[in-house]
Amino acid sequence: MATKLGVGIVGTNWAARGHLPGWRMLPGHVRPIGICTRNLDGARDAAAELGLDRAYGGFDAMLDDPDIAIVSLGGPPPARFEMTMAALERGRHVFSCIPFAVTVDQAAQMARLQQEKGLVGALDAYFLWTPSYSFLKDLIDAGILGDRYAINVDFSMAHFVMPGADYAYRWTGYVGNGTCVLPNSCSHIFHMLIGLFGPVREVVAQTKLAKSIWTFDDGPTQRPEVPDTAVALARMENGALVNIHAGRAVPGGPGLTLTAYGSKGRIIARSPAYPLDRNVTLGFSRPARMFDGTEEALDIPDRYFAVPGEAPGCEPQASAALSLGRLYAAMIGAIEGTGPPPQPDFARGAQVQSIVAALERSEIERRWIVVEPAGAYQMARNGEDA
């Protein structure tokens, strides 16, 4: 058997709690080795808690370890750019969170360097790797909708409604961190839309700050500086129209609902939160007379609940470990030369970053914006045009 690829975890939040369980779904191919934080004591505590062998008191220390082949990045977007560029320069493959970058220029630089170095880069916009959405993509590719007419996406979450005292993402409320409803929620949406329906031609959006004060369980408050609610329209290259609502302060947070219809019927995917391994339901309605239509449930075949190349493992009910494991398997295939680049890769990340920039520009100019290749826009914020 080939030597297992060593994985280094960066950060104690999503990279540790989300990425790591997914890497552990591939015991035949990778070995999670260690974790880095800003200080060595914190890294040692995290390594002990997570069952990792090594601790690194900084990112450079992790890159100094020759056993690390892949870095799995968390942390705020401004830090990810420097870490990604450093990792690529030193010959490491990179798996990173979204938002991919703070600016389109950063996204383009990372995608360009990754390609120049011949390394593999992938992003954790994992929705299409969940069993349900993978099955949905195959159905759409097989023509279940016929001619595609329109798509509706409602992504409503309760992040900021009653945040706990231990809420680890308070930094997402501040300007300068590359976070708000557009680069966060809408990045997930457009990664999903491109994967299912193809390229986006043009967009227009409006945002607002709905929840002006966050009140934490232990009493303190925070005044967020960035929008938490967005409505947007998009036109796909294939002509389909898209209606989008994204909210990060929605009481009850009903989750993600995607509806698409065409000449052969309507398909709907529902999840009560972020799509996970087993929380998405699918339905399909065939053409019928007014008031006679019905919706039939679509059962996901068992083959979608497996990580390629690995023996059947646990199938968590309330996590994305299996879904991330399926994405990682594609990433490993690309590293080993047995498969194409995984999606979303860094080029796709730069493409979505351009869409986010176009959404921001459309709000400033109050008009539709044609989506340009990555690098055509700088992020437009605080009233400054790109």
GROMACS .gro file of C-alpha atoms in nm:
model
  386
    1MET     CA    1   0.000   0.000   0.000
    2ALA     CA    2   0.122   0.352  -0.080
    3THR     CA    3   0.235   0.574   0.206
    4LYS     CA    4  -0.055   0.754   0.365
    5LEU     CA    5  -0.066   1.129   0.310
    6GLY     CA    6  -0.017   1.331   0.628
    7VAL     CA    7  -0.277   1.598   0.706
    8GLY     CA    8  -0.224   1.902   0.925
    9ILE     CA    9  -0.525   2.079   1.080
   10VAL     CA   10  -0.510   2.458   1.110
   11GLY     CA   11  -0.730   2.605   1.383
   12THR     CA   12  -0.954   2.470   1.656
   13ASN     CA   13  -1.296   2.566   1.519
   14TRP     CA   14  -1.436   2.441   1.189
   15ALA     CA   15  -1.113   2.283   1.065
   16ALA     CA   16  -1.093   2.075   1.382
   17ARG     CA   17  -1.465   2.009   1.438
   18GLY     CA   18  -1.570   1.980   1.073
   19HIS     CA   19  -1.272   1.896   0.851
   20LEU     CA   20  -1.102   1.646   1.080
   21PRO     CA   21  -1.390   1.394   1.110
   22GLY     CA   22  -1.404   1.389   0.731
   23TRP     CA   23  -1.033   1.314   0.698
   24ARG     CA   24  -1.083   1.025   0.937
   25MET     CA   25  -1.324   0.872   0.688
   26LEU     CA   26  -1.023   0.782   0.469
   27PRO     CA   27  -0.802   0.570   0.697
   28GLY     CA   28  -0.660   0.383   0.399
   29HIS     CA   29  -0.530   0.695   0.230
   30VAL     CA   30  -0.455   0.972   0.480
   31ARG     CA   31  -0.329   1.015   0.833
   32PRO     CA   32  -0.429   1.326   1.031
   33ILE     CA   33  -0.104   1.407   1.209
   34GLY     CA   34  -0.132   1.727   1.406
   35ILE     CA   35  -0.284   2.067   1.466
   36CYS     CA   36  -0.146   2.420   1.479
   37THR     CA   37  -0.271   2.721   1.671
   38ARG     CA   38  -0.118   3.057   1.753
   39ASN     CA   39   0.061   2.918   2.057
   40LEU     CA   40   0.212   2.582   2.133
   41ASP     CA   41   0.029   2.525   2.463
   42GLY     CA   42  -0.307   2.572   2.294
   43ALA     CA   43  -0.202   2.338   2.014
   44ARG     CA   44  -0.096   2.073   2.265
   45ASP     CA   45  -0.430   2.093   2.444
   46ALA     CA   46  -0.618   2.066   2.114
   47ALA     CA   47  -0.405   1.775   1.994
   48ALA     CA   48  -0.470   1.584   2.317
   49GLU     CA   49  -0.845   1.649   2.295
   50LEU     CA   50  -0.866   1.550   1.928
   51GLY     CA   51  -0.637   1.248   1.944
   52LEU     CA   52  -0.364   1.392   1.722
   53ASP     CA   53   0.003   1.308   1.768
   54ARG     CA   54   0.166   1.644   1.704
   55ALA     CA   55   0.114   2.007   1.802
   56TYR     CA   56   0.259   2.311   1.628
   57GLY     CA   57   0.288   2.658   1.775
   58GLY     CA   58   0.229   2.836   1.447
   59PHE     CA   59   0.174   2.768   1.078
   60ASP     CA   60   0.543   2.785   0.984
   61ALA     CA   61   0.618   2.514   1.238
   62MET     CA   62   0.359   2.291   1.072
   63LEU     CA   63   0.511   2.352   0.729
   64ASP     CA   64   0.852   2.259   0.870
   65ASP     CA   65   0.720   1.906   0.931
   66PRO     CA   66   0.808   1.699   0.621
   67ASP     CA   67   0.532   1.450   0.702
   68ILE     CA   68   0.260   1.707   0.628
   69ALA     CA   69   0.141   1.670   0.268
   70ILE     CA   70  -0.197   1.843   0.299
   71VAL     CA   71  -0.296   2.141   0.511
   72SER     CA   72  -0.661   2.173   0.610
   73LEU     CA   73  -0.721   2.542   0.673
   74GLY     CA   74  -0.959   2.715   0.908
   75GLY     CA   75  -0.933   3.062   1.056
   76PRO     CA   76  -1.056   3.401   0.928
   77PRO     CA   77  -1.031   3.465   0.551
   78PRO     CA   78  -0.759   3.736   0.577
   79ALA     CA   79  -0.524   3.483   0.738
   80ARG     CA   80  -0.604   3.207   0.488
   81PHE     CA   81  -0.453   3.396   0.195
   82GLU     CA   82  -0.106   3.420   0.345
   83MET     CA   83  -0.120   3.065   0.478
   84THR     CA   84  -0.238   2.924   0.145
   85MET     CA   85   0.033   3.104  -0.050
   86ALA     CA   86   0.299   2.988   0.197
   87ALA     CA   87   0.176   2.629   0.187
   88LEU     CA   88   0.173   2.621  -0.193
   89GLU     CA   89   0.521   2.774  -0.213
   90ARG     CA   90   0.644   2.493   0.010
   91GLY     CA   91   0.482   2.220  -0.193
   92ARG     CA   92   0.174   2.139   0.015
   93HIS     CA   93  -0.173   2.059  -0.114
   94VAL     CA   94  -0.440   2.281   0.044
   95PHE     CA   95  -0.798   2.226   0.156
   96SER     CA   96  -0.950   2.558   0.261
   97CYS     CA   97  -1.272   2.703   0.398
   98ILE     CA   98  -1.500   2.947   0.226
   99PRO     CA   99  -1.513   3.243   0.194
  100PHE     CA  100  -1.213   3.153  -0.022
  101ALA     CA  101  -1.060   3.502  -0.004
  102VAL     CA  102  -1.125   3.862   0.089
  103THR     CA  103  -1.074   3.997  -0.265
  104VAL     CA  104  -1.098   3.860  -0.617
  105ASP     CA  105  -0.731   3.941  -0.668
  106GLN     CA  106  -0.637   3.719  -0.374
  107ALA     CA  107  -0.854   3.438  -0.508
  108ALA     CA  108  -0.695   3.467  -0.852
  109GLN     CA  109  -0.344   3.466  -0.703
  110MET     CA  110  -0.411   3.149  -0.505
  111ALA     CA  111  -0.566   2.972  -0.803
  112ARG     CA  112  -0.278   3.076  -1.029
  113LEU     CA  113  -0.005   2.966  -0.786
  114GLN     CA  114  -0.179   2.633  -0.719
  115GLN     CA  115  -0.183   2.561  -1.092
  116GLU     CA  116   0.175   2.677  -1.143
  117LYS     CA  117   0.300   2.451  -0.865
  118GLY     CA  118   0.107   2.150  -0.994
  119LEU     CA  119  -0.058   2.100  -0.656
  120VAL     CA  120  -0.418   2.025  -0.562
  121GLY     CA  121  -0.639   2.285  -0.398
  122ALA     CA  122  -1.000   2.231  -0.292
  123LEU     CA  123  -1.263   2.417  -0.090
  124ASP     CA  124  -1.511   2.305   0.174
  125ALA     CA  125  -1.821   2.415  -0.019
  126TYR     CA  126  -1.923   2.054   0.026
  127PHE     CA  127  -2.301   2.062  -0.035
  128LEU     CA  128  -2.280   1.877  -0.366
  129TRP     CA  129  -2.084   1.598  -0.196
  130THR     CA  130  -2.367   1.516   0.041
  131PRO     CA  131  -2.540   1.194  -0.069
  132SER     CA  132  -2.866   1.373  -0.148
  133TYR     CA  133  -2.719   1.654  -0.354
  134SER     CA  134  -2.483   1.416  -0.537
  135PHE     CA  135  -2.787   1.211  -0.637
  136LEU     CA  136  -2.972   1.531  -0.731
  137LYS     CA  137  -2.686   1.639  -0.957
  138ASP     CA  138  -2.691   1.304  -1.135
  139LEU     CA  139  -3.067   1.333  -1.188
  140ILE     CA  140  -3.034   1.685  -1.331
  141ASP     CA  141  -2.746   1.581  -1.556
  142ALA     CA  142  -2.961   1.292  -1.680
  143GLY     CA  143  -3.234   1.539  -1.783
  144ILE     CA  144  -3.500   1.498  -1.513
  145LEU     CA  145  -3.601   1.866  -1.551
  146GLY     CA  146  -3.598   1.884  -1.929
  147ASP     CA  147  -3.556   2.244  -2.042
  148ARG     CA  148  -3.460   2.441  -1.730
  149TYR     CA  149  -3.687   2.732  -1.654
  150ALA     CA  150  -3.622   2.871  -1.308
  151ILE     CA  151  -3.457   2.805  -0.971
  152ASN     CA  152  -3.544   2.930  -0.624
  153VAL     CA  153  -3.306   2.915  -0.326
  154ASP     CA  154  -3.395   3.003   0.033
  155PHE     CA  155  -3.101   2.971   0.272
  156SER     CA  156  -3.227   3.084   0.613
  157MET     CA  157  -3.016   3.024   0.921
  158ALA     CA  158  -3.035   3.143   1.284
  159HIS     CA  159  -2.663   3.210   1.342
  160PHE     CA  160  -2.712   3.546   1.510
  161VAL     CA  161  -3.061   3.512   1.662
  162MET     CA  162  -2.950   3.382   2.004
  163PRO     CA  163  -2.575   3.315   1.988
  164GLY     CA  164  -2.428   3.119   2.276
  165ALA     CA  165  -2.168   3.255   2.512
  166ASP     CA  166  -1.912   3.028   2.347
  167TYR     CA  167  -1.996   3.142   1.992
  168ALA     CA  168  -1.662   3.114   1.814
  169TYR     CA  169  -1.738   3.329   1.511
  170ARG     CA  170  -1.788   3.675   1.658
  171TRP     CA  171  -1.523   3.800   1.419
  172THR     CA  172  -1.763   3.741   1.127
  173GLY     CA  173  -1.954   4.052   1.234
  174TYR     CA  174  -1.668   4.292   1.162
  175VAL     CA  175  -1.573   4.470   0.841
  176GLY     CA  176  -1.237   4.364   0.701
  177ASN     CA  177  -1.267   3.992   0.766
  178GLY     CA  178  -1.419   3.912   0.427
  179THR     CA  179  -1.738   3.788   0.584
  180CYS     CA  180  -2.105   3.875   0.563
  181VAL     CA  181  -2.411   3.724   0.400
  182LEU     CA  182  -2.270   3.758   0.046
  183PRO     CA  183  -1.925   3.594   0.082
  184ASN     CA  184  -2.056   3.342   0.337
  185SER     CA  185  -2.407   3.223   0.257
  186CYS     CA  186  -2.412   3.332  -0.108
  187SER     CA  187  -2.076   3.167  -0.177
  188HIS     CA  188  -2.227   2.836  -0.066
  189ILE     CA  189  -2.532   2.903  -0.282
  190PHE     CA  190  -2.338   2.985  -0.597
  191HIS     CA  191  -2.098   2.692  -0.556
  192MET     CA  192  -2.410   2.476  -0.543
  193LEU     CA  193  -2.579   2.647  -0.839
  194ILE     CA  194  -2.273   2.625  -1.064
  195GLY     CA  195  -2.223   2.259  -0.977
  196LEU     CA  196  -2.586   2.176  -1.054
  197PHE     CA  197  -2.674   2.410  -1.340
  198GLY     CA  198  -2.356   2.552  -1.491
  199PRO     CA  199  -2.206   2.901  -1.522
  200VAL     CA  200  -2.369   3.223  -1.402
  201ARG     CA  201  -2.409   3.504  -1.657
  202GLU     CA  202  -2.521   3.804  -1.452
  203VAL     CA  203  -2.647   3.899  -1.106
  204VAL     CA  204  -2.808   4.175  -0.903
  205ALA     CA  205  -2.852   4.196  -0.524
  206GLN     CA  206  -2.963   4.401  -0.227
  207THR     CA  207  -2.846   4.347   0.132
  208LYS     CA  208  -2.937   4.477   0.476
  209LEU     CA  209  -2.835   4.440   0.838
  210ALA     CA  210  -3.145   4.294   1.001
  211LYS     CA  211  -3.010   4.196   1.344
  212SER     CA  212  -2.838   4.514   1.464
  213ILE     CA  213  -2.737   4.378   1.806
  214TRP     CA  214  -2.616   4.031   1.895
  215THR     CA  215  -2.693   3.938   2.257
  216PHE     CA  216  -2.495   3.647   2.392
  217ASP     CA  217  -2.612   3.403   2.659
  218ASP     CA  218  -2.372   3.541   2.918
  219GLY     CA  219  -2.491   3.900   2.875
  220PRO     CA  220  -2.243   4.085   2.647
  221THR     CA  221  -2.364   4.238   2.323
  222GLN     CA  222  -2.203   4.306   1.988
  223ARG     CA  223  -2.302   4.549   1.714
  224PRO     CA  224  -2.229   4.377   1.381
  225GLU     CA  225  -2.092   4.591   1.100
  226VAL     CA  226  -2.182   4.376   0.798
  227PRO     CA  227  -2.511   4.270   0.633
  228ASP     CA  228  -2.679   3.949   0.744
  229THR     CA  229  -2.964   3.939   0.489
  230ALA     CA  230  -2.962   3.938   0.109
  231VAL     CA  231  -3.200   3.899  -0.180
  232ALA     CA  232  -3.055   3.839  -0.525
  233LEU     CA  233  -3.144   3.747  -0.878
  234ALA     CA  234  -2.921   3.562  -1.121
  235ARG     CA  235  -2.938   3.454  -1.480
  236MET     CA  236  -2.757   3.134  -1.571
  237GLU     CA  237  -2.575   3.086  -1.902
  238ASN     CA  238  -2.838   2.827  -1.997
  239GLY     CA  239  -3.108   3.091  -1.957
  240ALA     CA  240  -3.259   2.973  -1.628
  241LEU     CA  241  -3.361   3.248  -1.386
  242VAL     CA  242  -3.264   3.225  -1.018
  243ASN     CA  243  -3.432   3.387  -0.718
  244ILE     CA  244  -3.227   3.386  -0.395
  245HIS     CA  245  -3.292   3.475  -0.033
  246ALA     CA  246  -3.011   3.433   0.221
  247GLY     CA  247  -3.044   3.522   0.588
  248ARG     CA  248  -2.813   3.459   0.882
  249ALA     CA  249  -3.044   3.597   1.153
  250VAL     CA  250  -3.372   3.419   1.072
  251PRO     CA  251  -3.575   3.306   1.378
  252GLY     CA  252  -3.635   2.935   1.350
  253GLY     CA  253  -3.374   2.916   1.076
  254PRO     CA  254  -3.561   2.675   0.847
  255GLY     CA  255  -3.238   2.588   0.665
  256LEU     CA  256  -3.182   2.541   0.292
  257THR     CA  257  -3.451   2.478   0.032
  258LEU     CA  258  -3.369   2.452  -0.337
  259THR     CA  259  -3.648   2.430  -0.595
  260ALA     CA  260  -3.589   2.397  -0.969
  261TYR     CA  261  -3.838   2.336  -1.245
  262GLY     CA  262  -3.841   2.282  -1.617
  263SER     CA  263  -4.041   2.128  -1.898
  264LYS     CA  264  -4.046   1.780  -1.741
  265GLY     CA  265  -4.118   1.863  -1.378
  266ARG     CA  266  -4.010   2.024  -1.052
  267ILE     CA  267  -3.751   1.900  -0.807
  268ILE     CA  268  -3.705   2.018  -0.449
  269ALA     CA  269  -3.433   1.960  -0.189
  270ARG     CA  270  -3.495   2.049   0.176
  271SER     CA  271  -3.268   2.046   0.480
  272PRO     CA  272  -3.345   2.197   0.824
  273ALA     CA  273  -2.995   2.346   0.849
  274TYR     CA  274  -2.678   2.317   0.645
  275PRO     CA  275  -2.701   2.005   0.427
  276LEU     CA  276  -2.544   1.715   0.614
  277ASP     CA  277  -2.493   1.346   0.549
  278ARG     CA  278  -2.853   1.244   0.616
  279ASN     CA  279  -3.070   1.552   0.672
  280VAL     CA  280  -3.168   1.634   0.311
  281THR     CA  281  -3.495   1.514   0.159
  282LEU     CA  282  -3.571   1.518  -0.214
  283GLY     CA  283  -3.906   1.539  -0.390
  284PHE     CA  284  -4.021   1.545  -0.752
  285SER     CA  285  -4.343   1.663  -0.913
  286ARG     CA  286  -4.438   1.562  -1.267
  287PRO     CA  287  -4.638   1.787  -1.500
  288ALA     CA  288  -5.010   1.776  -1.414
  289ARG     CA  289  -5.323   1.986  -1.440
  290MET     CA  290  -5.381   2.273  -1.198
  291PHE     CA  291  -5.453   2.140  -0.845
  292ASP     CA  292  -5.379   1.780  -0.954
  293GLY     CA  293  -5.006   1.786  -0.899
  294THR     CA  294  -4.842   1.562  -0.639
  295GLU     CA  295  -4.493   1.532  -0.497
  296GLU     CA  296  -4.319   1.197  -0.474
  297ALA     CA  297  -4.030   1.134  -0.240
  298LEU     CA  298  -3.700   1.036  -0.401
  299ASP     CA  299  -3.497   0.777  -0.214
  300ILE     CA  300  -3.121   0.816  -0.229
  301PRO     CA  301  -2.946   0.495  -0.344
  302ASP     CA  302  -2.709   0.332  -0.097
  303ARG     CA  303  -2.407   0.383  -0.323
  304TYR     CA  304  -2.407   0.755  -0.238
  305PHE     CA  305  -2.346   0.672   0.129
  306ALA     CA  306  -1.992   0.543   0.075
  307VAL     CA  307  -1.648   0.698   0.052
  308PRO     CA  308  -1.485   0.578  -0.271
  309GLY     CA  309  -1.188   0.353  -0.212
  310GLU     CA  310  -1.267   0.295   0.156
  311ALA     CA  311  -1.448   0.017   0.336
  312PRO     CA  312  -1.798   0.115   0.458
  313GLY     CA  313  -1.768   0.320   0.774
  314CYS     CA  314  -1.989   0.515   1.009
  315GLU     CA  315  -2.265   0.719   0.855
  316PRO     CA  316  -2.329   1.005   1.099
  317GLN     CA  317  -2.682   1.134   1.131
  318ALA     CA  318  -2.590   1.491   1.217
  319SER     CA  319  -2.255   1.575   1.062
  320ALA     CA  320  -2.092   1.629   0.725
  321ALA     CA  321  -1.809   1.381   0.788
  322LEU     CA  322  -1.917   1.135   0.520
  323SER     CA  323  -1.983   1.414   0.271
  324LEU     CA  324  -1.644   1.573   0.333
  325GLY     CA  325  -1.486   1.229   0.314
  326ARG     CA  326  -1.631   1.187  -0.035
  327LEU     CA  327  -1.486   1.525  -0.136
  328TYR     CA  328  -1.150   1.432   0.016
  329ALA     CA  329  -1.149   1.105  -0.178
  330ALA     CA  330  -1.173   1.307  -0.499
  331MET     CA  331  -0.891   1.531  -0.377
  332ILE     CA  332  -0.672   1.228  -0.301
  333GLY     CA  333  -0.748   1.089  -0.647
  334ALA     CA  334  -0.622   1.412  -0.802
  335ILE     CA  335  -0.308   1.409  -0.585
  336GLU     CA  336  -0.236   1.049  -0.683
  337GLY     CA  337  -0.307   1.118  -1.048
  338THR     CA  338  -0.603   0.885  -1.074
  339GLY     CA  339  -0.878   1.146  -1.109
  340PRO     CA  340  -0.960   1.501  -1.217
  341PRO     CA  341  -0.935   1.806  -0.989
  342PRO     CA  342  -1.200   1.794  -0.718
  343GLN     CA  343  -1.482   2.044  -0.729
  344PRO     CA  344  -1.487   2.303  -0.599
  345ASP     CA  345  -1.121   2.364  -0.675
  346PHE     CA  346  -0.936   2.695  -0.646
  347ALA     CA  347  -1.036   2.800  -0.998
  348ARG     CA  348  -1.401   2.751  -0.904
  349GLY     CA  349  -1.336   2.944  -0.584
  350ALA     CA  350  -1.202   3.238  -0.784
  351GLN     CA  351  -1.506   3.217  -1.011
  352VAL     CA  352  -1.745   3.237  -0.714
  353GLN     CA  353  -1.540   3.521  -0.565
  354SER     CA  354  -1.603   3.713  -0.888
  355ILE     CA  355  -1.975   3.648  -0.850
  356VAL     CA  356  -1.966   3.785  -0.495
  357ALA     CA  357  -1.784   4.093  -0.623
  358ALA     CA  358  -2.048   4.136  -0.894
  359LEU     CA  359  -2.324   4.109  -0.633
  360GLU     CA  360  -2.157   4.380  -0.425
  361ARG     CA  361  -2.105   4.601  -0.728
  362SER     CA  362  -2.467   4.556  -0.836
  363GLU     CA  363  -2.585   4.690  -0.501
  364ILE     CA  364  -2.367   4.999  -0.535
  365GLU     CA  365  -2.464   5.068  -0.896
  366ARG     CA  366  -2.823   4.947  -0.860
  367ARG     CA  367  -2.815   4.743  -1.179
  368TRP     CA  368  -2.744   4.398  -1.320
  369ILE     CA  369  -2.372   4.313  -1.341
  370VAL     CA  370  -2.227   4.067  -1.590
  371VAL     CA  371  -1.998   3.822  -1.410
  372GLU     CA  372  -1.643   3.863  -1.535
  373PRO     CA  373  -1.351   3.621  -1.503
  374ALA     CA  374  -1.164   3.634  -1.171
  375GLY     CA  375  -0.940   3.938  -1.157
  376ALA     CA  376  -1.178   4.174  -1.340
  377TYR     CA  377  -1.317   4.308  -1.012
  378GLN     CA  378  -1.174   4.414  -0.684
  379MET     CA  379  -1.418   4.371  -0.397
  380ALA     CA  380  -1.646   4.674  -0.389
  381ARG     CA  381  -1.738   4.768  -0.034
  382ASN     CA  382  -1.803   5.078   0.170
  383GLY     CA  383  -1.920   5.270  -0.134
  384GLU     CA  384  -1.598   5.225  -0.336
  385ASP     CA  385  -1.648   5.106  -0.692
  386ALA     CA  386  -1.428   4.835  -0.828
   0.00000   0.00000   0.00000
